[in-house]
mmCIF file of C-alpha atoms in Angstrom:
data_model
loop_
_atom_site.group_PDB
_atom_site.id
_atom_site.type_symbol
_atom_site.label_atom_id
_atom_site.label_comp_id
_atom_site.label_asym_id
_atom_site.label_seq_id
_atom_site.Cartn_x
_atom_site.Cartn_y
_atom_site.Cartn_z
ATOM 1 C CA UNK A 8 0.052 0.054 0.092
ATOM 2 C CA UNK A 9 2.846 2.186 0.598
ATOM 3 C CA UNK A 10 4.251 2.395 -2.933
ATOM 4 C CA UNK A 11 0.512 3.926 -4.329
ATOM 5 C CA UNK A 12 1.009 6.643 -1.274
ATOM 6 C CA UNK A 13 4.308 7.351 -1.790
ATOM 7 C CA UNK A 14 3.908 7.461 -6.151
ATOM 8 C CA UNK A 15 0.811 9.644 -5.799
ATOM 9 C CA UNK A 16 2.105 12.685 -3.306
ATOM 10 C CA UNK A 17 5.554 12.114 -6.018
ATOM 11 C CA UNK A 18 3.420 12.820 -8.899
ATOM 12 C CA UNK A 19 3.843 9.570 -10.595
ATOM 13 C CA UNK A 20 1.441 8.938 -13.070
ATOM 14 C CA UNK A 21 2.353 5.800 -14.407
ATOM 15 C CA UNK A 22 4.741 2.662 -12.767
ATOM 16 C CA UNK A 23 5.497 -0.863 -13.360
ATOM 17 C CA UNK A 24 5.992 -3.876 -10.794
ATOM 18 C CA UNK A 25 9.089 -6.690 -10.463
ATOM 19 C CA UNK A 26 8.308 -10.168 -10.435
ATOM 20 C CA UNK A 27 9.817 -13.059 -8.588
ATOM 21 C CA UNK A 28 9.932 -16.608 -7.530
ATOM 22 C CA UNK A 29 7.747 -17.564 -5.102
ATOM 23 C CA UNK A 30 6.828 -20.971 -4.044
ATOM 24 C CA UNK A 31 3.002 -22.677 -2.613
ATOM 25 C CA UNK A 32 2.674 -26.513 -1.818
ATOM 26 C CA UNK A 33 0.474 -27.155 -4.489
ATOM 27 C CA UNK A 34 2.990 -25.510 -7.223
ATOM 28 C CA UNK A 35 6.464 -25.658 -5.658
ATOM 29 C CA UNK A 36 8.978 -22.619 -6.783
ATOM 30 C CA UNK A 37 7.408 -20.643 -9.565
ATOM 31 C CA UNK A 38 8.156 -17.555 -11.014
ATOM 32 C CA UNK A 39 5.303 -14.618 -11.004
ATOM 33 C CA UNK A 40 6.999 -13.039 -13.728
ATOM 34 C CA UNK A 41 5.048 -15.928 -16.329
ATOM 35 C CA UNK A 42 1.941 -16.666 -14.178
ATOM 36 C CA UNK A 43 0.112 -14.860 -11.203
ATOM 37 C CA UNK A 44 0.529 -11.549 -13.067
ATOM 38 C CA UNK A 45 3.010 -10.316 -10.620
ATOM 39 C CA UNK A 46 1.734 -11.126 -7.496
ATOM 40 C CA UNK A 47 -1.803 -10.693 -7.865
ATOM 41 C CA UNK A 48 -2.804 -14.517 -8.250
ATOM 42 C CA UNK A 49 -1.699 -17.643 -7.683
ATOM 43 C CA UNK A 50 0.319 -19.912 -10.578
ATOM 44 C CA UNK A 51 -3.451 -20.754 -11.707
ATOM 45 C CA UNK A 52 -3.857 -17.232 -12.761
ATOM 46 C CA UNK A 53 -7.186 -16.797 -11.007
ATOM 47 C CA UNK A 54 -6.889 -17.321 -7.573
ATOM 48 C CA UNK A 55 -6.277 -13.855 -5.669
ATOM 49 C CA UNK A 56 -3.236 -13.469 -3.359
ATOM 50 C CA UNK A 57 -3.846 -10.427 -0.959
ATOM 51 C CA UNK A 58 -1.936 -7.729 -2.953
ATOM 52 C CA UNK A 59 -4.936 -8.490 -5.763
ATOM 53 C CA UNK A 60 -7.285 -6.727 -2.753
ATOM 54 C CA UNK A 61 -5.029 -3.934 -2.526
ATOM 55 C CA UNK A 62 -5.136 -2.955 -6.391
ATOM 56 C CA UNK A 63 -8.769 -3.903 -6.327
ATOM 57 C CA UNK A 64 -9.476 -1.607 -3.858
ATOM 58 C CA UNK A 65 -7.225 1.415 -4.652
ATOM 59 C CA UNK A 66 -8.719 1.050 -8.130
ATOM 60 C CA UNK A 67 -12.240 1.253 -6.450
ATOM 61 C CA UNK A 68 -11.131 5.221 -5.258
ATOM 62 C CA UNK A 69 -12.152 7.091 -7.877
ATOM 63 C CA UNK A 70 -13.334 10.801 -7.254
ATOM 64 C CA UNK A 71 -11.877 13.840 -5.830
ATOM 65 C CA UNK A 72 -8.766 13.065 -3.745
ATOM 66 C CA UNK A 73 -8.783 13.967 -0.148
ATOM 67 C CA UNK A 74 -5.595 15.163 1.832
ATOM 68 C CA UNK A 75 -4.099 12.687 4.284
ATOM 69 C CA UNK A 76 -1.960 13.078 7.416
ATOM 70 C CA UNK A 77 -0.542 10.529 9.908
ATOM 71 C CA UNK A 78 0.859 10.829 13.328
ATOM 72 C CA UNK A 79 3.485 7.976 12.607
ATOM 73 C CA UNK A 80 3.949 8.847 8.954
ATOM 74 C CA UNK A 81 7.191 6.620 8.750
ATOM 75 C CA UNK A 82 4.945 3.704 9.329
ATOM 76 C CA UNK A 83 1.244 4.286 8.655
ATOM 77 C CA UNK A 84 -0.341 6.012 5.435
ATOM 78 C CA UNK A 85 -3.510 6.498 3.811
ATOM 79 C CA UNK A 86 -5.160 7.664 0.364
ATOM 80 C CA UNK A 87 -8.692 8.955 0.746
ATOM 81 C CA UNK A 88 -11.364 9.878 -2.235
ATOM 82 C CA UNK A 89 -14.768 11.117 -2.146
ATOM 83 C CA UNK A 90 -17.156 10.184 -4.805
ATOM 84 C CA UNK A 91 -18.131 13.871 -5.073
ATOM 85 C CA UNK A 92 -16.778 16.832 -7.139
ATOM 86 C CA UNK A 93 -18.545 19.142 -4.806
ATOM 87 C CA UNK A 94 -16.934 19.306 -1.794
ATOM 88 C CA UNK A 95 -20.188 20.581 -0.298
ATOM 89 C CA UNK A 96 -22.242 17.165 -0.990
ATOM 90 C CA UNK A 97 -21.604 13.831 0.918
ATOM 91 C CA UNK A 98 -20.826 11.295 -1.454
ATOM 92 C CA UNK A 99 -18.550 8.195 -0.059
ATOM 93 C CA UNK A 100 -15.515 8.484 1.486
ATOM 94 C CA UNK A 101 -13.351 5.726 0.335
ATOM 95 C CA UNK A 102 -9.723 5.027 2.388
ATOM 96 C CA UNK A 103 -7.231 2.797 1.653
ATOM 97 C CA UNK A 104 -4.541 2.574 4.917
ATOM 98 C CA UNK A 105 -1.536 0.645 5.027
ATOM 99 C CA UNK A 106 1.287 0.086 7.528
ATOM 100 C CA UNK A 107 4.704 -0.726 6.718
ATOM 101 C CA UNK A 108 7.323 -0.762 9.404
ATOM 102 C CA UNK A 109 9.876 -2.824 6.937
ATOM 103 C CA UNK A 110 11.870 -4.119 9.620
ATOM 104 C CA UNK A 111 9.358 -6.909 11.302
ATOM 105 C CA UNK A 112 11.822 -7.410 14.208
ATOM 106 C CA UNK A 113 11.571 -4.186 15.491
ATOM 107 C CA UNK A 114 9.365 -3.336 18.417
ATOM 108 C CA UNK A 115 7.491 -0.770 16.317
ATOM 109 C CA UNK A 116 6.422 -3.433 14.214
ATOM 110 C CA UNK A 117 3.995 -5.078 17.171
ATOM 111 C CA UNK A 118 0.130 -4.670 16.237
ATOM 112 C CA UNK A 119 -1.090 -1.576 17.646
ATOM 113 C CA UNK A 120 -4.201 0.350 17.665
ATOM 114 C CA UNK A 121 -4.681 2.965 15.242
ATOM 115 C CA UNK A 122 -7.587 5.997 15.406
ATOM 116 C CA UNK A 123 -8.594 7.302 11.552
ATOM 117 C CA UNK A 124 -10.468 10.773 11.819
ATOM 118 C CA UNK A 125 -12.238 12.042 8.755
ATOM 119 C CA UNK A 126 -13.146 15.830 8.789
ATOM 120 C CA UNK A 127 -14.794 18.415 6.010
ATOM 121 C CA UNK A 128 -18.241 15.963 5.758
ATOM 122 C CA UNK A 129 -20.935 18.314 5.244
ATOM 123 C CA UNK A 130 -22.431 20.065 7.795
ATOM 124 C CA UNK A 131 -25.706 18.750 7.508
ATOM 125 C CA UNK A 132 -24.503 15.337 8.037
ATOM 126 C CA UNK A 133 -25.365 13.399 11.298
ATOM 127 C CA UNK A 134 -24.598 10.017 11.185
ATOM 128 C CA UNK A 135 -21.926 8.058 8.432
ATOM 129 C CA UNK A 136 -22.449 4.290 7.460
ATOM 130 C CA UNK A 137 -18.871 3.046 8.138
ATOM 131 C CA UNK A 138 -17.562 -0.444 6.816
ATOM 132 C CA UNK A 139 -13.948 -1.480 7.822
ATOM 133 C CA UNK A 140 -12.248 -4.290 5.761
ATOM 134 C CA UNK A 141 -8.817 -5.720 6.542
ATOM 135 C CA UNK A 142 -6.713 -7.194 3.850
ATOM 136 C CA UNK A 143 -4.134 -9.227 5.808
ATOM 137 C CA UNK A 144 -0.328 -9.244 5.017
ATOM 138 C CA UNK A 145 0.253 -13.275 3.748
ATOM 139 C CA UNK A 146 3.885 -13.027 1.708
ATOM 140 C CA UNK A 147 5.600 -13.732 -0.009
ATOM 141 C CA UNK A 148 7.862 -11.549 1.577
ATOM 142 C CA UNK A 149 11.082 -11.204 -1.401
ATOM 143 C CA UNK A 150 12.402 -8.152 0.571
ATOM 144 C CA UNK A 151 13.482 -9.039 3.889
ATOM 145 C CA UNK A 152 13.742 -12.890 4.139
ATOM 146 C CA UNK A 153 13.732 -16.207 2.670
ATOM 147 C CA UNK A 154 10.332 -16.892 2.817
ATOM 148 C CA UNK A 155 8.510 -16.547 -0.622
ATOM 149 C CA UNK A 156 5.354 -18.997 -0.096
ATOM 150 C CA UNK A 157 2.588 -17.691 -1.745
ATOM 151 C CA UNK A 158 -0.782 -17.645 -0.049
ATOM 152 C CA UNK A 159 -4.038 -16.999 -1.465
ATOM 153 C CA UNK A 160 -7.016 -14.572 -0.163
ATOM 154 C CA UNK A 161 -10.317 -15.527 -1.650
ATOM 155 C CA UNK A 162 -12.029 -12.278 -0.027
ATOM 156 C CA UNK A 163 -10.910 -9.357 2.162
ATOM 157 C CA UNK A 164 -12.056 -9.429 5.787
ATOM 158 C CA UNK A 165 -15.309 -7.884 6.959
ATOM 159 C CA UNK A 166 -14.138 -6.317 10.388
ATOM 160 C CA UNK A 167 -16.915 -4.106 10.927
ATOM 161 C CA UNK A 168 -20.071 -2.160 9.723
ATOM 162 C CA UNK A 169 -21.675 0.670 11.906
ATOM 163 C CA UNK A 170 -23.469 3.747 11.864
ATOM 164 C CA UNK A 171 -21.108 6.487 13.843
ATOM 165 C CA UNK A 172 -22.187 9.873 14.944
ATOM 166 C CA UNK A 173 -20.888 12.736 13.141
ATOM 167 C CA UNK A 174 -20.106 16.092 15.305
ATOM 168 C CA UNK A 175 -19.019 19.118 13.720
ATOM 169 C CA UNK A 176 -18.257 17.216 9.867
ATOM 170 C CA UNK A 177 -15.929 14.960 12.156
ATOM 171 C CA UNK A 178 -16.138 11.220 12.133
ATOM 172 C CA UNK A 179 -13.571 8.480 13.380
ATOM 173 C CA UNK A 180 -13.293 4.778 12.932
ATOM 174 C CA UNK A 181 -10.821 2.399 15.092
ATOM 175 C CA UNK A 182 -8.637 -0.305 13.562
ATOM 176 C CA UNK A 183 -7.576 -2.295 16.799
ATOM 177 C CA UNK A 184 -4.476 -4.468 16.222
ATOM 178 C CA UNK A 185 -3.347 -2.909 12.913
ATOM 179 C CA UNK A 186 -0.713 -5.122 12.316
ATOM 180 C CA UNK A 187 2.761 -4.392 10.135
ATOM 181 C CA UNK A 188 1.796 -4.845 6.540
ATOM 182 C CA UNK A 189 -1.907 -5.538 6.455
ATOM 183 C CA UNK A 190 -4.034 -3.075 5.188
ATOM 184 C CA UNK A 191 -7.166 -1.412 5.502
ATOM 185 C CA UNK A 192 -10.094 -0.132 3.572
ATOM 186 C CA UNK A 193 -12.531 1.959 4.904
ATOM 187 C CA UNK A 194 -15.880 2.950 3.108
ATOM 188 C CA UNK A 195 -17.732 5.723 4.660
ATOM 189 C CA UNK A 196 -21.204 7.349 3.348
#
């Protein structure tokens, strides 16, 4: 998720990804250069991996870009969009959030609770429906270790759905036990 954040912040409009060798119990060693669409799918080119869901949720984020900030920008980043082109209209806000400490042996890589505060909702808004989805990090980890095991993820995990009170154009959501390299997708309308 972090690369989407930093590519956007840098104004990059086009980018490519690298590919590598991975393993899985059913197929042994295989290259996701030729199968699996660079880590989005398993070798069968149909079964999604976790990375697929990050790309898919990012692709859903059409609309007006919203500013995001983080109290820990070195390990938590977010991208946000609103479906309404008019800042005074409600629309649906989509937020993609990722954690990336990089060195999973560091204490800062331990799971932690994160608060997400959305502001600038239209003044007339009193309640917001929030859905929180988790995209767990399942490997392969080609950057920091020898574990190149690819694992399927058939769908995202819906963590919570609820209606929250909006006060002064602000609403908050909480992500308990946010693990390093996981991603969360919030839909607020």
